[in-house]
mmCIF file with all atom_site columns, C-alpha atoms and ligand atoms in Angstrom:
data_model
loop_
_atom_site.group_PDB
_atom_site.id
_atom_site.type_symbol
_atom_site.label_atom_id
_atom_site.label_alt_id
_atom_site.label_comp_id
_atom_site.label_asym_id
_atom_site.label_entity_id
_atom_site.label_seq_id
_atom_site.pdbx_PDB_ins_code
_atom_site.Cartn_x
_atom_site.Cartn_y
_atom_site.Cartn_z
_atom_site.occupancy
_atom_site.B_iso_or_equiv
_atom_site.pdbx_formal_charge
_atom_site.auth_seq_id
_atom_site.auth_comp_id
_atom_site.auth_asym_id
_atom_site.auth_atom_id
_atom_site.pdbx_PDB_model_num
ATOM   1   C  CA  . MET A 1 1   ? 0.062  -0.080 0.280   1.00 53.00 ? 1   MET A CA  1
ATOM   2   C  CA  . PHE A 1 2   ? 2.497  3.016  1.117   1.00 55.00 ? 2   PHE A CA  1
ATOM   3   C  CA  . ARG A 1 3   ? 4.909  1.655  -1.537  1.00 60.00 ? 3   ARG A CA  1
ATOM   4   C  CA  . ARG A 1 4   ? 2.319  1.813  -4.562  1.00 61.00 ? 4   ARG A CA  1
ATOM   5   C  CA  . ARG A 1 5   ? 1.382  5.234  -3.174  1.00 64.00 ? 5   ARG A CA  1
ATOM   6   C  CA  . ALA A 1 6   ? 5.513  6.087  -3.234  1.00 67.00 ? 6   ALA A CA  1
ATOM   7   C  CA  . ARG A 1 7   ? 5.058  5.251  -6.615  1.00 71.00 ? 7   ARG A CA  1
ATOM   8   C  CA  . ALA A 1 8   ? 1.802  7.282  -7.498  1.00 71.00 ? 8   ALA A CA  1
ATOM   9   C  CA  . ASP A 1 9   ? 3.169  9.772  -5.953  1.00 73.00 ? 9   ASP A CA  1
ATOM   10  C  CA  . ARG A 1 10  ? 6.579  9.382  -7.633  1.00 73.00 ? 10  ARG A CA  1
ATOM   11  C  CA  . GLU A 1 11  ? 5.144  9.144  -11.092 1.00 76.00 ? 11  GLU A CA  1
ATOM   12  C  CA  . PHE A 1 12  ? 3.180  12.630 -10.335 1.00 72.00 ? 12  PHE A CA  1
ATOM   13  C  CA  . ARG A 1 13  ? 6.356  14.567 -9.683  1.00 73.00 ? 13  ARG A CA  1
ATOM   14  C  CA  . GLU A 1 14  ? 7.904  12.659 -12.614 1.00 76.00 ? 14  GLU A CA  1
ATOM   15  C  CA  . ALA A 1 15  ? 5.342  13.859 -14.446 1.00 74.00 ? 15  ALA A CA  1
ATOM   16  C  CA  . GLN A 1 16  ? 4.865  17.068 -13.132 1.00 72.00 ? 16  GLN A CA  1
ATOM   17  C  CA  . LYS A 1 17  ? 9.246  17.736 -14.092 1.00 72.00 ? 17  LYS A CA  1
ATOM   18  C  CA  . GLU A 1 18  ? 8.022  16.687 -17.309 1.00 73.00 ? 18  GLU A CA  1
ATOM   19  C  CA  . LEU A 1 19  ? 5.295  19.513 -17.990 1.00 70.00 ? 19  LEU A CA  1
ATOM   20  C  CA  . LEU A 1 20  ? 7.667  21.808 -16.753 1.00 71.00 ? 20  LEU A CA  1
ATOM   21  C  CA  . ALA A 1 21  ? 10.224 21.180 -18.906 1.00 69.00 ? 21  ALA A CA  1
ATOM   22  C  CA  . LEU A 1 22  ? 8.030  21.210 -21.582 1.00 65.00 ? 22  LEU A CA  1
ATOM   23  C  CA  . LEU A 1 23  ? 6.578  24.460 -20.753 1.00 66.00 ? 23  LEU A CA  1
ATOM   24  C  CA  . TRP A 1 24  ? 10.203 25.453 -20.497 1.00 65.00 ? 24  TRP A CA  1
ATOM   25  C  CA  . MET A 1 25  ? 10.963 24.654 -23.682 1.00 62.00 ? 25  MET A CA  1
ATOM   26  C  CA  . LEU A 1 26  ? 7.766  25.762 -25.067 1.00 59.00 ? 26  LEU A CA  1
ATOM   27  C  CA  . ALA A 1 27  ? 9.194  29.407 -23.948 1.00 61.00 ? 27  ALA A CA  1
ATOM   28  C  CA  . ARG A 1 28  ? 11.703 29.283 -25.904 1.00 57.00 ? 28  ARG A CA  1
ATOM   29  C  CA  . GLU A 1 29  ? 9.589  28.928 -28.762 1.00 54.00 ? 29  GLU A CA  1
ATOM   30  C  CA  . PRO A 1 30  ? 7.897  32.350 -30.140 1.00 52.00 ? 30  PRO A CA  1
ATOM   31  C  CA  . LEU A 1 31  ? 4.077  32.877 -28.602 1.00 50.00 ? 31  LEU A CA  1
ATOM   32  C  CA  . PRO A 1 32  ? 1.533  31.913 -30.713 1.00 49.00 ? 32  PRO A CA  1
ATOM   33  C  CA  . PHE A 1 33  ? 0.919  35.652 -31.188 1.00 50.00 ? 33  PHE A CA  1
ATOM   34  C  CA  . ASP A 1 34  ? 3.653  35.868 -32.777 1.00 50.00 ? 34  ASP A CA  1
ATOM   35  C  CA  . ALA A 1 35  ? 3.009  33.230 -35.410 1.00 49.00 ? 35  ALA A CA  1
ATOM   36  C  CA  . VAL A 1 36  ? -0.721 34.265 -35.892 1.00 49.00 ? 36  VAL A CA  1
ATOM   37  C  CA  . GLN A 1 37  ? 1.158  38.190 -36.470 1.00 50.00 ? 37  GLN A CA  1
ATOM   38  C  CA  . ALA A 1 38  ? 3.857  36.907 -38.481 1.00 50.00 ? 38  ALA A CA  1
ATOM   39  C  CA  . GLU A 1 39  ? 1.101  34.620 -40.606 1.00 52.00 ? 39  GLU A CA  1
ATOM   40  C  CA  . ALA A 1 40  ? -1.174 38.355 -40.712 1.00 51.00 ? 40  ALA A CA  1
ATOM   41  C  CA  . SER A 1 41  ? 1.319  40.595 -42.188 1.00 50.00 ? 41  SER A CA  1
ATOM   42  C  CA  . ALA A 1 42  ? 2.291  38.123 -44.656 1.00 53.00 ? 42  ALA A CA  1
ATOM   43  C  CA  . SER A 1 43  ? -1.116 37.311 -46.068 1.00 51.00 ? 43  SER A CA  1
ATOM   44  C  CA  . ALA A 1 44  ? -1.855 41.191 -46.296 1.00 49.00 ? 44  ALA A CA  1
ATOM   45  C  CA  . GLY A 1 45  ? 1.403  41.552 -47.728 1.00 48.00 ? 45  GLY A CA  1
ATOM   46  C  CA  . ALA A 1 46  ? 0.704  39.426 -50.404 1.00 47.00 ? 46  ALA A CA  1
ATOM   47  C  CA  . GLY A 1 47  ? -0.586 40.783 -53.713 1.00 49.00 ? 47  GLY A CA  1
ATOM   48  C  CA  . SER A 1 48  ? -0.979 44.218 -52.108 1.00 48.00 ? 48  SER A CA  1
ATOM   49  C  CA  . ASP A 1 49  ? 0.968  47.579 -51.268 1.00 55.00 ? 49  ASP A CA  1
ATOM   50  C  CA  . ALA A 1 50  ? -1.182 48.300 -48.483 1.00 53.00 ? 50  ALA A CA  1
ATOM   51  C  CA  . VAL A 1 51  ? 1.192  49.230 -45.432 1.00 55.00 ? 51  VAL A CA  1
ATOM   52  C  CA  . VAL A 1 52  ? 0.076  47.000 -42.544 1.00 55.00 ? 52  VAL A CA  1
ATOM   53  C  CA  . PRO A 1 53  ? -0.849 48.695 -39.333 1.00 55.00 ? 53  PRO A CA  1
ATOM   54  C  CA  . ASP A 1 54  ? 1.168  47.678 -36.493 1.00 54.00 ? 54  ASP A CA  1
ATOM   55  C  CA  . PHE A 1 55  ? -1.480 45.573 -35.008 1.00 52.00 ? 55  PHE A CA  1
ATOM   56  C  CA  . PRO A 1 56  ? -1.426 44.906 -32.246 1.00 50.00 ? 56  PRO A CA  1
ATOM   57  C  CA  . PRO A 1 57  ? -0.206 48.488 -31.110 1.00 48.00 ? 57  PRO A CA  1
ATOM   58  C  CA  . ALA A 1 58  ? 3.368  47.757 -29.643 1.00 48.00 ? 58  ALA A CA  1
ATOM   59  C  CA  . GLY A 1 59  ? 2.566  48.153 -26.157 1.00 49.00 ? 59  GLY A CA  1
ATOM   60  C  CA  . LEU A 1 60  ? -0.066 45.443 -26.128 1.00 49.00 ? 60  LEU A CA  1
ATOM   61  C  CA  . ARG A 1 61  ? 1.295  42.737 -27.768 1.00 46.00 ? 61  ARG A CA  1
ATOM   62  C  CA  . ALA A 1 62  ? 2.481  39.804 -25.761 1.00 46.00 ? 62  ALA A CA  1
ATOM   63  C  CA  . PRO A 1 63  ? 5.697  39.885 -23.787 1.00 42.00 ? 63  PRO A CA  1
ATOM   64  C  CA  . SER A 1 64  ? 8.657  38.546 -24.866 1.00 42.00 ? 64  SER A CA  1
ATOM   65  C  CA  . ARG A 1 65  ? 10.127 34.772 -23.915 1.00 42.00 ? 65  ARG A CA  1
ATOM   66  C  CA  . GLN A 1 66  ? 12.686 36.434 -21.484 1.00 47.00 ? 66  GLN A CA  1
ATOM   67  C  CA  . ASP A 1 67  ? 9.580  37.240 -18.937 1.00 47.00 ? 67  ASP A CA  1
ATOM   68  C  CA  . VAL A 1 68  ? 9.002  33.311 -18.534 1.00 50.00 ? 68  VAL A CA  1
ATOM   69  C  CA  . GLU A 1 69  ? 10.294 33.153 -15.133 1.00 74.00 ? 69  GLU A CA  1
ATOM   70  C  CA  . GLY A 1 70  ? 8.859  30.626 -13.414 1.00 88.00 ? 70  GLY A CA  1
ATOM   71  C  CA  . MET A 1 71  ? 5.734  29.326 -11.570 1.00 91.00 ? 71  MET A CA  1
ATOM   72  C  CA  . MET A 1 72  ? 4.025  30.582 -9.185  1.00 93.00 ? 72  MET A CA  1
ATOM   73  C  CA  . MET A 1 73  ? 0.888  29.285 -6.702  1.00 94.00 ? 73  MET A CA  1
ATOM   74  C  CA  . ARG A 1 74  ? -1.344 31.054 -3.963  1.00 95.00 ? 74  ARG A CA  1
ATOM   75  C  CA  . TRP A 1 75  ? -0.756 29.659 -0.911  1.00 96.00 ? 75  TRP A CA  1
ATOM   76  C  CA  . THR A 1 76  ? -3.549 30.614 1.290   1.00 96.00 ? 76  THR A CA  1
ATOM   77  C  CA  . ARG A 1 77  ? -2.769 28.798 4.170   1.00 95.00 ? 77  ARG A CA  1
ATOM   78  C  CA  . PRO A 1 78  ? -0.597 30.148 7.381   1.00 96.00 ? 78  PRO A CA  1
ATOM   79  C  CA  . LEU A 1 79  ? 2.914  28.775 5.983   1.00 96.00 ? 79  LEU A CA  1
ATOM   80  C  CA  . VAL A 1 80  ? 5.012  27.304 8.547   1.00 95.00 ? 80  VAL A CA  1
ATOM   81  C  CA  . LEU A 1 81  ? 9.277  27.014 7.936   1.00 95.00 ? 81  LEU A CA  1
ATOM   82  C  CA  . ASP A 1 82  ? 11.324 25.833 10.650  1.00 93.00 ? 82  ASP A CA  1
ATOM   83  C  CA  . GLY A 1 83  ? 8.072  25.133 12.612  1.00 95.00 ? 83  GLY A CA  1
ATOM   84  C  CA  . GLU A 1 84  ? 7.178  28.711 12.958  1.00 96.00 ? 84  GLU A CA  1
ATOM   85  C  CA  . VAL A 1 85  ? 4.153  30.435 11.332  1.00 97.00 ? 85  VAL A CA  1
ATOM   86  C  CA  . HIS A 1 86  ? 5.956  32.556 8.638   1.00 97.00 ? 86  HIS A CA  1
ATOM   87  C  CA  . ALA A 1 87  ? 4.928  36.003 8.653   1.00 97.00 ? 87  ALA A CA  1
ATOM   88  C  CA  . CYS A 1 88  ? 5.560  39.282 6.239   1.00 97.00 ? 88  CYS A CA  1
ATOM   89  C  CA  . PRO A 1 89  ? 8.818  40.693 7.704   1.00 96.00 ? 89  PRO A CA  1
ATOM   90  C  CA  . THR A 1 90  ? 7.802  43.730 5.931   1.00 97.00 ? 90  THR A CA  1
ATOM   91  C  CA  . CYS A 1 91  ? 4.128  44.070 7.217   1.00 98.00 ? 91  CYS A CA  1
ATOM   92  C  CA  . GLY A 1 92  ? 3.736  40.985 9.361   1.00 97.00 ? 92  GLY A CA  1
ATOM   93  C  CA  . LEU A 1 93  ? 0.760  39.409 7.363   1.00 96.00 ? 93  LEU A CA  1
ATOM   94  C  CA  . TYR A 1 94  ? 1.314  35.451 7.986   1.00 97.00 ? 94  TYR A CA  1
ATOM   95  C  CA  . ARG A 1 95  ? -1.324 34.322 5.494   1.00 95.00 ? 95  ARG A CA  1
ATOM   96  C  CA  . ASP A 1 96  ? -2.565 34.679 2.027   1.00 96.00 ? 96  ASP A CA  1
ATOM   97  C  CA  . TRP A 1 97  ? 1.033  34.273 -0.128  1.00 97.00 ? 97  TRP A CA  1
ATOM   98  C  CA  . ILE A 1 98  ? 1.581  33.992 -3.453  1.00 96.00 ? 98  ILE A CA  1
ATOM   99  C  CA  . VAL A 1 99  ? 4.623  31.517 -4.120  1.00 96.00 ? 99  VAL A CA  1
ATOM   100 C  CA  . PHE A 1 100 ? 7.088  31.774 -6.675  1.00 94.00 ? 100 PHE A CA  1
ATOM   101 C  CA  . CYS A 1 101 ? 9.794  28.998 -7.889  1.00 94.00 ? 101 CYS A CA  1
ATOM   102 C  CA  . MET A 1 102 ? 12.056 30.735 -10.250 1.00 91.00 ? 102 MET A CA  1
ATOM   103 C  CA  . ARG A 1 103 ? 13.960 28.962 -13.099 1.00 87.00 ? 103 ARG A CA  1
ATOM   104 C  CA  . ASP A 1 104 ? 17.284 29.146 -10.211 1.00 90.00 ? 104 ASP A CA  1
ATOM   105 C  CA  . ASP A 1 105 ? 15.421 27.252 -7.895  1.00 90.00 ? 105 ASP A CA  1
ATOM   106 C  CA  . SER A 1 106 ? 14.607 30.123 -5.739  1.00 93.00 ? 106 SER A CA  1
ATOM   107 C  CA  . VAL A 1 107 ? 11.372 30.635 -4.215  1.00 96.00 ? 107 VAL A CA  1
ATOM   108 C  CA  . TRP A 1 108 ? 9.949  33.911 -3.521  1.00 96.00 ? 108 TRP A CA  1
ATOM   109 C  CA  . LEU A 1 109 ? 6.676  34.633 -1.289  1.00 96.00 ? 109 LEU A CA  1
ATOM   110 C  CA  . ARG A 1 110 ? 4.649  37.947 -2.021  1.00 96.00 ? 110 ARG A CA  1
ATOM   111 C  CA  . CYS A 1 111 ? 2.651  38.894 0.326   1.00 97.00 ? 111 CYS A CA  1
ATOM   112 C  CA  . ARG A 1 112 ? -0.945 40.418 0.198   1.00 95.00 ? 112 ARG A CA  1
ATOM   113 C  CA  . ALA A 1 113 ? 0.406  43.415 0.051   1.00 96.00 ? 113 ALA A CA  1
ATOM   114 C  CA  . GLY A 1 114 ? 2.634  43.156 -2.495  1.00 95.00 ? 114 GLY A CA  1
ATOM   115 C  CA  . HIS A 1 115 ? 6.339  42.855 -0.322  1.00 97.00 ? 115 HIS A CA  1
ATOM   116 C  CA  . GLN A 1 116 ? 8.260  40.117 -1.943  1.00 95.00 ? 116 GLN A CA  1
ATOM   117 C  CA  . VAL A 1 117 ? 11.209 38.698 -0.270  1.00 94.00 ? 117 VAL A CA  1
ATOM   118 C  CA  . GLN A 1 118 ? 13.077 35.469 -1.251  1.00 95.00 ? 118 GLN A CA  1
ATOM   119 C  CA  . GLU A 1 119 ? 13.179 32.367 1.129   1.00 96.00 ? 119 GLU A CA  1
ATOM   120 C  CA  . PRO A 1 120 ? 16.051 30.595 1.563   1.00 96.00 ? 120 PRO A CA  1
ATOM   121 C  CA  . ARG A 1 121 ? 14.600 27.937 3.394   1.00 97.00 ? 121 ARG A CA  1
ATOM   122 C  CA  . LEU A 1 122 ? 12.144 26.613 0.304   1.00 97.00 ? 122 LEU A CA  1
ATOM   123 C  CA  . ASN A 1 123 ? 13.153 25.837 -3.323  1.00 95.00 ? 123 ASN A CA  1
ATOM   124 C  CA  . ALA A 1 124 ? 11.931 24.042 -6.183  1.00 93.00 ? 124 ALA A CA  1
ATOM   125 C  CA  . ALA A 1 125 ? 11.632 20.790 -4.404  1.00 95.00 ? 125 ALA A CA  1
ATOM   126 C  CA  . TRP A 1 126 ? 9.657  21.978 -1.657  1.00 96.00 ? 126 TRP A CA  1
ATOM   127 C  CA  . TYR A 1 127 ? 7.731  24.015 -5.043  1.00 95.00 ? 127 TYR A CA  1
ATOM   128 C  CA  . ASN A 1 128 ? 7.146  20.785 -6.589  1.00 93.00 ? 128 ASN A CA  1
ATOM   129 C  CA  . ARG A 1 129 ? 5.852  18.564 -3.443  1.00 94.00 ? 129 ARG A CA  1
ATOM   130 C  CA  . ASN A 1 130 ? 3.628  21.569 -2.802  1.00 94.00 ? 130 ASN A CA  1
ATOM   131 C  CA  . SER A 1 131 ? 2.038  22.350 -5.552  1.00 92.00 ? 131 SER A CA  1
ATOM   132 C  CA  . GLY A 1 132 ? -0.816 21.787 -8.034  1.00 85.00 ? 132 GLY A CA  1
ATOM   133 C  CA  . PRO A 1 133 ? -0.465 20.594 -11.610 1.00 82.00 ? 133 PRO A CA  1
ATOM   134 C  CA  . VAL A 1 134 ? 0.973  23.382 -13.060 1.00 79.00 ? 134 VAL A CA  1
ATOM   135 C  CA  . ASP A 1 135 ? -2.870 24.225 -15.193 1.00 76.00 ? 135 ASP A CA  1
ATOM   136 C  CA  . HIS A 1 136 ? -2.492 27.892 -16.797 1.00 80.00 ? 136 HIS A CA  1
ATOM   137 C  CA  . TRP A 1 137 ? 0.575  29.872 -18.622 1.00 83.00 ? 137 TRP A CA  1
ATOM   138 C  CA  . HIS A 1 138 ? 0.637  33.417 -17.511 1.00 84.00 ? 138 HIS A CA  1
ATOM   139 C  CA  . PRO A 1 139 ? 1.697  36.327 -20.632 1.00 82.00 ? 139 PRO A CA  1
ATOM   140 C  CA  . THR A 1 140 ? 2.643  38.320 -17.756 1.00 84.00 ? 140 THR A CA  1
ATOM   141 C  CA  . PHE A 1 141 ? 3.318  39.097 -14.458 1.00 85.00 ? 141 PHE A CA  1
ATOM   142 C  CA  . GLU A 1 142 ? 0.875  40.714 -13.440 1.00 88.00 ? 142 GLU A CA  1
ATOM   143 C  CA  . ASP A 1 143 ? -1.535 38.585 -15.277 1.00 89.00 ? 143 ASP A CA  1
ATOM   144 C  CA  . GLY A 1 144 ? -0.477 35.597 -12.971 1.00 90.00 ? 144 GLY A CA  1
ATOM   145 C  CA  . LEU A 1 145 ? -0.874 37.334 -9.419  1.00 92.00 ? 145 LEU A CA  1
ATOM   146 C  CA  . ARG A 1 146 ? -4.200 38.768 -10.998 1.00 92.00 ? 146 ARG A CA  1
ATOM   147 C  CA  . HIS A 1 147 ? -5.229 35.279 -11.557 1.00 90.00 ? 147 HIS A CA  1
ATOM   148 C  CA  . LEU A 1 148 ? -4.212 34.110 -8.287  1.00 92.00 ? 148 LEU A CA  1
ATOM   149 C  CA  . GLY A 1 149 ? -6.321 36.385 -6.604  1.00 91.00 ? 149 GLY A CA  1
ATOM   150 C  CA  . HIS A 1 150 ? -3.388 39.078 -5.631  1.00 91.00 ? 150 HIS A CA  1
HETATM 151 ZN ZN1 . ZN  B 2 .   ? 3.836  41.923 3.360   1.00 73.74 ? 1   ZN  B ZN1 1
#
């Protein structure tokens, strides 16, 4: 029983690691928006000398792959580190965190008030153990925060 559960757990983590690798790989590919845009300007250019307006305006374009920095999840419970409930060093809030796992394996905590601090006691392994499957791909950091309710 225990062995079976451990294996399922390991398989889940393996699957998640593969998914993450896939996401990193996708992050290095052009975003779908770029492809659509390239296609649009290619077909608009064919058979007409019309100047293709810059659409969408540069400011509204999906961010480039350099913006893909990591994963994030919401952590509404108090976060216990080394047996103590962790509180934001700036404002003292102790629940409703956003937890970020960055590509360099560092983990950052953001409190509801927007204070962000790296938490050296946590790492990517901890994040993977505690996060659910990756189910959303956010074009921007702010979009991710909004999606998570911050
Ligand atoms: Zn705070």
